[in-house]
Amino acid sequence: MADQAFVTLATHDNYARGAMVLGKSLRNHNTSKKLVALIGPQVSEPCQSVLRKIYDEVRPVDVLDSGDTAHLAMMKRPDLGVTLTKLHCWTLTHYSKCVFMDADTLVLSNIDELFDREELSAAPDPGWPDCFNSGVFVFCPSMETYGKLLQYCTEHGSFDGGDQGVLNGFFSNWATADISKHLPFIYNLSSIAIYTYLPAFKQFGSSAKVVHFLGKTKPWSYTFDITAKRITGSVPEASTHSTFLLDWWTLYSSAVVPMLHEHYGEQPFHSGCVESRCCDTVTFESVQDEGHSSHAQVSSQPELSSVERKEKWEQGQADYMGMDSFDNIKRKLDSFLK
Ligand code: UDP
Ligand code: MN
């Protein structure tokens, strides 16, 4: 339907890259809906051009410049900058229903059925499941709701400092009122949940439809070795799952980077892709127990001593992606049991 759209937001070029990958992933899974990107004034011209190629509508939003109620709200609550920008999605009244998706989400299959749901439908947050996660939600644009949200924002602020706090405060009966507004978790699989409940992930992970790279380290925080098809850079957080991260980078490097090259032209830019030279990175293959080879595709930092490793464990920083991966732990247990 022409009056239904997926909507995302990018205030800067890095989130714009996320939005490009998200848009491509929606197109690859043949969505019949329109795609809308809200962008902040700091998104560069080349990134705007690429977004315009992928999205049906790229709409600049400058809360500071708007001179309207949002501007007033912003003057009262300057801390809520991005949040107020996100709430702008309710002003898209030329659509009757929309699905908002964070720019750090990736679509793994067609999710157009979300438009059968009503406002406000969202999936539980893995940290506090009586709150919904605001990375994916169904809403109905309305100036009236927008006005009320801004008012709520200025009066009550956000209990978590971001849009999720505001939206959960405003749609406060979500947890209890109507179960049909609870989206299954597979529509917003936070990468953080993978390791907090690994057996469930092993059982149900393959049915995930949307993965959400929630948290401070985003896919674009890493670099990607296009020759070896490996993620490189700083040690990946436990919260990020290598397969999904690799999916993101594969789509980004194959479909988005060529467009960025085209639009940056002679201007220098760093895509985040690198080409490996021999022995640039230490991979998990070199830190395996008992000669087993790893299937992890994420490079790590040099091997830790067992004391350092124990300390890391005690600090809750197990190397879930590498030495302490589920497969390795299982292998170790199996060898003890034998
Ligand atoms: N966002 C943005 N610029 C920012 C921060 C956030 O455009 O500086 C947008 C973007 O769409 C992002 C969403 O707001 O996906 C929510 O922020 P984020 O995903 O970083 O929060 P998390 O999901 O990690 O809690
Ligand atoms: Mn997010």
Short mmCIF file of C-alpha atoms and ligand atoms in Angstrom, two decimals:
data_model
loop_
_atom_site.label_atom_id
_atom_site.label_comp_id
_atom_site.label_asym_id
_atom_site.label_seq_id
_atom_site.Cartn_x
_atom_site.Cartn_y
_atom_site.Cartn_z
CA MET A 1 0.00 0.00 0.00
CA ALA A 2 1.28 3.41 -0.96
CA ASP A 3 0.33 4.98 2.34
CA GLN A 4 2.45 2.67 4.46
CA ALA A 5 6.16 3.07 5.03
CA PHE A 6 9.21 1.85 6.87
CA VAL A 7 10.91 4.81 8.53
CA THR A 8 14.40 5.23 9.92
CA LEU A 9 16.55 8.05 11.25
CA ALA A 10 20.16 9.09 10.76
CA THR A 11 21.59 12.26 12.25
CA HIS A 12 25.18 11.60 11.14
CA ASP A 13 27.05 9.82 8.36
CA ASN A 14 27.79 6.73 10.43
CA TYR A 15 24.12 6.14 11.21
CA ALA A 16 23.42 7.01 7.56
CA ARG A 17 25.51 4.00 6.56
CA GLY A 18 23.41 1.90 8.87
CA ALA A 19 20.31 3.32 7.22
CA MET A 20 21.70 2.44 3.78
CA VAL A 21 22.23 -1.18 4.81
CA LEU A 22 18.81 -1.35 6.46
CA GLY A 23 17.13 0.09 3.33
CA LYS A 24 18.96 -2.36 1.09
CA SER A 25 17.99 -5.27 3.33
CA LEU A 26 14.32 -4.24 3.16
CA ARG A 27 14.51 -3.97 -0.64
CA ASN A 28 16.33 -7.30 -0.94
CA HIS A 29 13.43 -8.93 0.84
CA ASN A 30 10.97 -7.35 -1.60
CA THR A 31 9.04 -5.07 0.67
CA SER A 32 5.98 -3.54 -0.97
CA LYS A 33 6.10 -0.56 1.40
CA LYS A 34 7.65 2.87 0.90
CA LEU A 35 11.00 3.60 2.54
CA VAL A 36 11.55 6.88 4.36
CA ALA A 37 14.76 8.18 5.93
CA LEU A 38 14.71 11.13 8.29
CA ILE A 39 18.10 12.81 8.25
CA GLY A 40 19.81 15.42 10.35
CA PRO A 41 21.56 18.46 8.87
CA GLN A 42 24.97 16.90 9.48
CA VAL A 43 24.54 14.08 7.01
CA SER A 44 26.98 14.81 4.17
CA GLU A 45 25.90 15.44 0.60
CA PRO A 46 27.29 12.14 -0.80
CA CYS A 47 25.55 10.14 1.93
CA GLN A 48 22.32 11.99 1.25
CA SER A 49 22.63 11.08 -2.44
CA VAL A 50 23.12 7.40 -1.67
CA LEU A 51 20.16 7.44 0.71
CA ARG A 52 18.02 9.01 -2.01
CA LYS A 53 18.90 6.09 -4.29
CA ILE A 54 17.76 3.53 -1.76
CA TYR A 55 14.87 5.34 -0.06
CA ASP A 56 11.67 6.67 -1.67
CA GLU A 57 11.80 9.70 0.55
CA VAL A 58 14.72 11.35 2.34
CA ARG A 59 13.42 14.03 4.62
CA PRO A 60 15.68 16.50 6.42
CA VAL A 61 14.67 17.18 10.01
CA ASP A 62 16.35 19.95 11.91
CA VAL A 63 14.72 20.26 15.26
CA LEU A 64 16.86 23.29 16.12
CA ASP A 65 15.77 25.06 12.99
CA SER A 66 12.14 24.10 12.97
CA GLY A 67 10.85 27.09 14.92
CA ASP A 68 7.88 25.02 16.09
CA THR A 69 6.87 23.15 19.20
CA ALA A 70 9.73 20.73 18.72
CA HIS A 71 12.15 23.67 18.85
CA LEU A 72 10.54 24.86 22.05
CA ALA A 73 10.72 21.37 23.50
CA MET A 74 14.37 21.25 22.54
CA MET A 75 15.09 24.54 24.30
CA LYS A 76 13.59 23.12 27.47
CA ARG A 77 15.26 19.74 27.12
CA PRO A 78 18.48 20.13 25.11
CA ASP A 79 19.56 16.72 26.41
CA LEU A 80 16.87 15.04 24.34
CA GLY A 81 18.18 16.08 20.93
CA VAL A 82 18.12 12.80 19.00
CA THR A 83 14.99 11.69 20.85
CA LEU A 84 13.07 14.73 19.71
CA THR A 85 14.29 14.13 16.18
CA LYS A 86 13.05 10.54 16.33
CA LEU A 87 9.61 11.63 17.48
CA HIS A 88 9.37 13.56 14.21
CA CYS A 89 8.31 10.32 12.57
CA TRP A 90 4.80 10.99 13.87
CA THR A 91 4.62 14.01 11.54
CA LEU A 92 4.70 11.79 8.43
CA THR A 93 0.96 12.13 8.08
CA HIS A 94 0.91 11.36 4.35
CA TYR A 95 1.23 7.75 5.57
CA SER A 96 -1.51 6.09 7.56
CA LYS A 97 0.73 3.51 9.20
CA CYS A 98 4.49 3.14 9.55
CA VAL A 99 7.09 0.87 11.06
CA PHE A 100 10.02 2.70 12.62
CA MET A 101 13.33 0.87 12.52
CA ASP A 102 16.58 2.00 14.11
CA ALA A 103 19.43 2.56 11.68
CA ASP A 104 21.34 -0.21 13.48
CA THR A 105 18.85 -2.90 12.50
CA LEU A 106 19.14 -5.41 9.65
CA VAL A 107 16.21 -7.19 8.02
CA LEU A 108 16.66 -10.92 7.39
CA SER A 109 13.33 -11.70 5.73
CA ASN A 110 10.20 -9.92 4.54
CA ILE A 111 8.41 -8.28 7.48
CA ASP A 112 5.55 -6.52 5.72
CA GLU A 113 3.12 -8.42 7.95
CA LEU A 114 4.02 -5.95 10.71
CA PHE A 115 1.60 -3.54 9.05
CA ASP A 116 -1.26 -5.76 10.24
CA ARG A 117 -0.46 -4.54 13.75
CA GLU A 118 -1.66 -1.43 15.48
CA GLU A 119 0.04 1.48 17.24
CA LEU A 120 2.00 0.98 19.43
CA SER A 121 3.30 -2.49 18.71
CA ALA A 122 6.85 -3.38 19.62
CA ALA A 123 8.96 -6.25 20.94
CA PRO A 124 10.06 -6.57 24.57
CA ASP A 125 13.37 -5.11 25.61
CA PRO A 126 15.74 -7.91 26.68
CA GLY A 127 16.95 -5.87 29.65
CA TRP A 128 13.49 -5.19 31.11
CA PRO A 129 10.83 -7.10 29.19
CA ASP A 130 7.95 -5.03 30.60
CA CYS A 131 9.37 -2.20 28.52
CA PHE A 132 9.30 -2.39 24.76
CA ASN A 133 12.47 -1.85 22.78
CA SER A 134 12.10 1.23 20.62
CA GLY A 135 14.37 -0.05 17.85
CA VAL A 136 11.37 -1.47 15.93
CA PHE A 137 7.80 -0.24 16.43
CA VAL A 138 4.54 0.14 14.56
CA PHE A 139 2.94 3.58 14.73
CA CYS A 140 0.32 5.78 13.09
CA PRO A 141 1.51 9.27 12.12
CA SER A 142 -0.68 11.95 13.65
CA MET A 143 0.00 15.58 14.51
CA GLU A 144 -2.14 15.16 17.56
CA THR A 145 -0.07 12.27 18.92
CA TYR A 146 3.11 14.13 17.96
CA GLY A 147 1.99 17.16 20.00
CA LYS A 148 1.17 14.98 22.97
CA LEU A 149 4.51 13.20 22.75
CA LEU A 150 6.41 16.49 22.73
CA GLN A 151 4.40 17.69 25.66
CA TYR A 152 5.09 14.45 27.52
CA CYS A 153 8.75 14.86 26.69
CA THR A 154 9.04 18.37 28.08
CA GLU A 155 7.01 17.58 31.18
CA HIS A 156 8.43 14.20 32.11
CA GLY A 157 11.66 13.87 30.14
CA SER A 158 12.99 10.40 29.55
CA PHE A 159 13.66 7.96 32.35
CA ASP A 160 16.58 6.46 30.39
CA GLY A 161 17.71 9.62 28.65
CA GLY A 162 16.64 8.38 25.21
CA ASP A 163 13.59 7.81 23.05
CA GLN A 164 12.86 4.43 24.60
CA GLY A 165 12.26 6.05 27.98
CA VAL A 166 9.93 8.66 26.52
CA LEU A 167 7.96 6.18 24.42
CA ASN A 168 7.57 3.68 27.25
CA GLY A 169 6.45 6.50 29.53
CA PHE A 170 3.91 7.69 26.99
CA PHE A 171 2.61 4.28 25.89
CA SER A 172 2.74 3.14 29.48
CA ASN A 173 0.12 0.40 29.33
CA TRP A 174 1.99 -1.56 26.65
CA ALA A 175 3.09 -4.29 29.08
CA THR A 176 -0.40 -5.17 30.26
CA ALA A 177 -3.12 -3.81 27.99
CA ASP A 178 -3.12 -5.74 24.71
CA ILE A 179 -0.97 -8.77 23.94
CA SER A 180 -1.44 -8.24 20.17
CA LYS A 181 0.81 -5.20 20.54
CA HIS A 182 3.65 -7.40 21.73
CA LEU A 183 5.71 -8.24 18.69
CA PRO A 184 7.54 -11.55 18.82
CA PHE A 185 11.15 -11.09 19.81
CA ILE A 186 12.29 -12.33 16.37
CA TYR A 187 11.23 -8.92 14.97
CA ASN A 188 13.83 -7.19 17.10
CA LEU A 189 16.46 -9.68 18.08
CA SER A 190 18.88 -7.65 20.14
CA SER A 191 22.33 -9.05 19.70
CA ILE A 192 22.75 -8.71 23.47
CA ALA A 193 20.15 -11.43 24.07
CA ILE A 194 22.12 -14.01 22.16
CA TYR A 195 24.55 -14.57 24.99
CA THR A 196 22.22 -13.92 27.87
CA TYR A 197 20.15 -16.93 26.80
CA LEU A 198 22.30 -18.90 24.42
CA PRO A 199 20.26 -22.14 24.37
CA ALA A 200 17.18 -20.16 23.31
CA PHE A 201 19.21 -18.48 20.62
CA LYS A 202 20.42 -21.87 19.42
CA GLN A 203 16.85 -23.12 19.34
CA PHE A 204 15.09 -20.10 17.83
CA GLY A 205 17.81 -17.86 16.37
CA SER A 206 17.37 -19.18 12.84
CA SER A 207 13.84 -17.76 12.71
CA ALA A 208 15.05 -14.20 13.43
CA LYS A 209 13.59 -11.66 11.02
CA VAL A 210 15.28 -8.52 12.29
CA VAL A 211 18.56 -8.25 14.12
CA HIS A 212 19.29 -5.13 16.18
CA PHE A 213 22.90 -4.17 16.89
CA LEU A 214 21.97 -2.49 20.13
CA GLY A 215 24.64 -0.98 22.34
CA LYS A 216 27.60 1.27 21.97
CA THR A 217 29.55 -0.75 19.42
CA LYS A 218 27.78 -0.64 16.07
CA PRO A 219 28.61 -2.66 12.95
CA TRP A 220 30.28 0.41 11.47
CA SER A 221 32.56 0.66 14.52
CA TYR A 222 34.53 -2.29 13.14
CA THR A 223 36.49 -2.66 9.95
CA PHE A 224 36.02 -5.43 7.45
CA ASP A 225 38.72 -7.26 5.60
CA ILE A 226 37.17 -7.75 2.18
CA THR A 227 39.77 -10.23 1.01
CA ALA A 228 39.55 -12.57 3.97
CA LYS A 229 35.86 -11.74 4.59
CA ARG A 230 36.58 -11.13 8.24
CA ILE A 231 35.60 -8.48 10.74
CA THR A 232 38.69 -6.80 12.18
CA GLY A 233 39.42 -3.97 14.56
CA SER A 234 38.92 -3.80 18.29
CA VAL A 235 37.82 -6.90 20.17
CA PRO A 236 34.14 -7.39 19.44
CA GLU A 237 31.84 -7.05 22.39
CA ALA A 238 30.21 -10.15 23.74
CA SER A 239 26.92 -8.65 22.65
CA THR A 240 27.61 -8.86 18.97
CA HIS A 241 27.15 -12.04 17.06
CA SER A 242 29.65 -12.73 14.34
CA THR A 243 27.22 -14.21 11.82
CA PHE A 244 24.88 -11.23 11.86
CA LEU A 245 27.78 -8.82 11.89
CA LEU A 246 29.17 -10.59 8.87
CA ASP A 247 25.75 -10.38 7.15
CA TRP A 248 25.76 -6.62 7.76
CA TRP A 249 29.27 -6.18 6.38
CA THR A 250 28.64 -8.42 3.41
CA LEU A 251 25.65 -6.35 2.35
CA TYR A 252 27.39 -3.06 3.13
CA SER A 253 30.58 -3.91 1.23
CA SER A 254 28.84 -5.41 -1.78
CA ALA A 255 25.85 -3.12 -2.25
CA VAL A 256 26.48 0.14 -0.39
CA VAL A 257 30.22 0.81 -0.73
CA PRO A 258 30.08 0.91 -4.57
CA MET A 259 27.34 3.56 -4.31
CA LEU A 260 29.37 5.55 -1.81
CA HIS A 261 32.37 5.43 -4.16
CA GLU A 262 30.23 6.69 -6.98
CA HIS A 263 28.90 9.62 -4.98
CA TYR A 264 32.12 10.58 -3.20
CA GLY A 265 33.90 10.64 -6.55
CA GLU A 266 37.35 12.11 -6.04
CA GLN A 267 36.67 13.06 -2.43
CA PRO A 268 38.42 10.82 0.06
CA PHE A 269 36.30 8.76 2.40
CA HIS A 270 36.85 5.70 4.50
CA SER A 271 34.41 2.91 3.83
CA GLY A 272 35.64 0.80 6.74
CA CYS A 273 36.72 -1.93 4.33
CA VAL A 274 40.36 -2.95 4.28
CA GLU A 275 42.33 -5.49 2.31
CA SER A 276 44.40 -7.95 4.27
CA ARG A 277 48.06 -8.42 3.92
CA CYS A 278 49.48 -11.62 5.28
CA CYS A 279 49.49 -11.89 9.10
CA ASP A 280 47.80 -8.55 9.72
CA THR A 281 45.35 -10.00 12.15
CA VAL A 282 45.45 -12.71 14.71
CA THR A 283 42.51 -14.96 14.17
CA PHE A 284 40.86 -17.47 16.39
CA GLU A 285 42.53 -20.30 14.58
CA SER A 286 45.69 -19.46 16.51
CA VAL A 287 44.10 -19.63 19.94
CA GLN A 288 42.35 -22.94 19.84
CA ASP A 289 42.58 -25.69 22.38
CA GLU A 290 43.72 -29.11 21.31
CA GLY A 291 44.24 -28.28 17.70
CA HIS A 292 40.61 -27.82 16.80
CA SER A 293 40.07 -25.15 14.24
CA SER A 294 37.54 -22.44 14.81
CA HIS A 295 34.78 -21.33 12.55
CA ALA A 296 34.65 -17.85 14.01
CA GLN A 297 35.10 -15.22 11.36
CA VAL A 298 35.94 -12.40 13.67
CA SER A 299 39.52 -11.49 14.35
CA SER A 300 40.62 -10.91 17.87
CA GLN A 301 43.53 -9.44 19.74
CA PRO A 302 46.51 -11.57 20.70
CA GLU A 303 46.07 -14.54 22.96
CA LEU A 304 45.56 -13.83 26.66
CA SER A 305 47.41 -15.69 29.38
CA SER A 306 45.18 -17.96 31.43
CA VAL A 307 45.45 -15.55 34.38
CA GLU A 308 44.35 -12.63 32.23
CA ARG A 309 41.59 -14.75 30.82
CA LYS A 310 40.37 -15.70 34.29
CA GLU A 311 40.38 -12.03 35.29
CA LYS A 312 38.32 -11.17 32.24
CA TRP A 313 35.81 -13.86 33.12
CA GLU A 314 35.56 -12.53 36.65
CA GLN A 315 34.86 -9.06 35.25
CA GLY A 316 32.09 -10.53 33.13
CA GLN A 317 34.09 -10.04 29.95
CA ALA A 318 34.33 -13.53 28.54
CA ASP A 319 35.53 -13.69 24.97
CA TYR A 320 32.29 -15.17 23.70
CA MET A 321 33.30 -14.65 20.13
CA GLY A 322 36.54 -16.56 20.37
CA MET A 323 38.21 -18.63 23.04
CA ASP A 324 35.09 -18.72 25.16
CA SER A 325 32.66 -19.34 22.35
CA PHE A 326 29.86 -21.78 23.02
CA ASP A 327 31.38 -24.33 20.65
CA ASN A 328 34.74 -24.19 22.41
CA ILE A 329 33.22 -24.51 25.86
CA LYS A 330 31.11 -27.44 24.72
CA ARG A 331 34.17 -29.10 23.18
CA LYS A 332 36.07 -28.67 26.42
CA LEU A 333 33.21 -30.15 28.46
CA ASP A 334 32.91 -33.04 26.02
CA SER A 335 36.61 -33.80 26.39
CA PHE A 336 36.26 -33.83 30.21
CA LEU A 337 33.25 -36.11 30.01
CA LYS A 338 35.11 -38.52 27.79
N1 UDP B 1 20.41 7.92 16.06
C1 UDP B 1 20.99 8.84 15.20
N2 UDP B 1 22.08 9.53 15.63
C2 UDP B 1 22.64 9.36 16.85
C3 UDP B 1 22.07 8.40 17.71
C4 UDP B 1 20.96 7.69 17.29
O1 UDP B 1 20.52 9.02 14.09
O2 UDP B 1 23.64 10.02 17.17
C5 UDP B 1 19.21 7.18 15.64
C6 UDP B 1 19.51 5.94 14.81
O3 UDP B 1 18.42 5.65 13.96
C7 UDP B 1 19.66 4.91 15.90
C8 UDP B 1 18.52 5.30 16.83
O4 UDP B 1 18.51 6.73 16.79
O5 UDP B 1 19.56 3.59 15.40
C9 UDP B 1 18.65 4.82 18.27
O6 UDP B 1 19.99 4.94 18.72
P1 UDP B 1 20.93 3.66 18.92
O7 UDP B 1 20.57 2.64 17.89
O8 UDP B 1 22.35 4.14 18.94
O9 UDP B 1 20.51 3.15 20.35
P2 UDP B 1 20.53 1.62 20.90
O10 UDP B 1 19.63 0.84 19.97
O11 UDP B 1 21.94 1.15 20.86
O12 UDP B 1 19.95 1.75 22.27
MN MN B 2 19.47 0.76 17.95
#
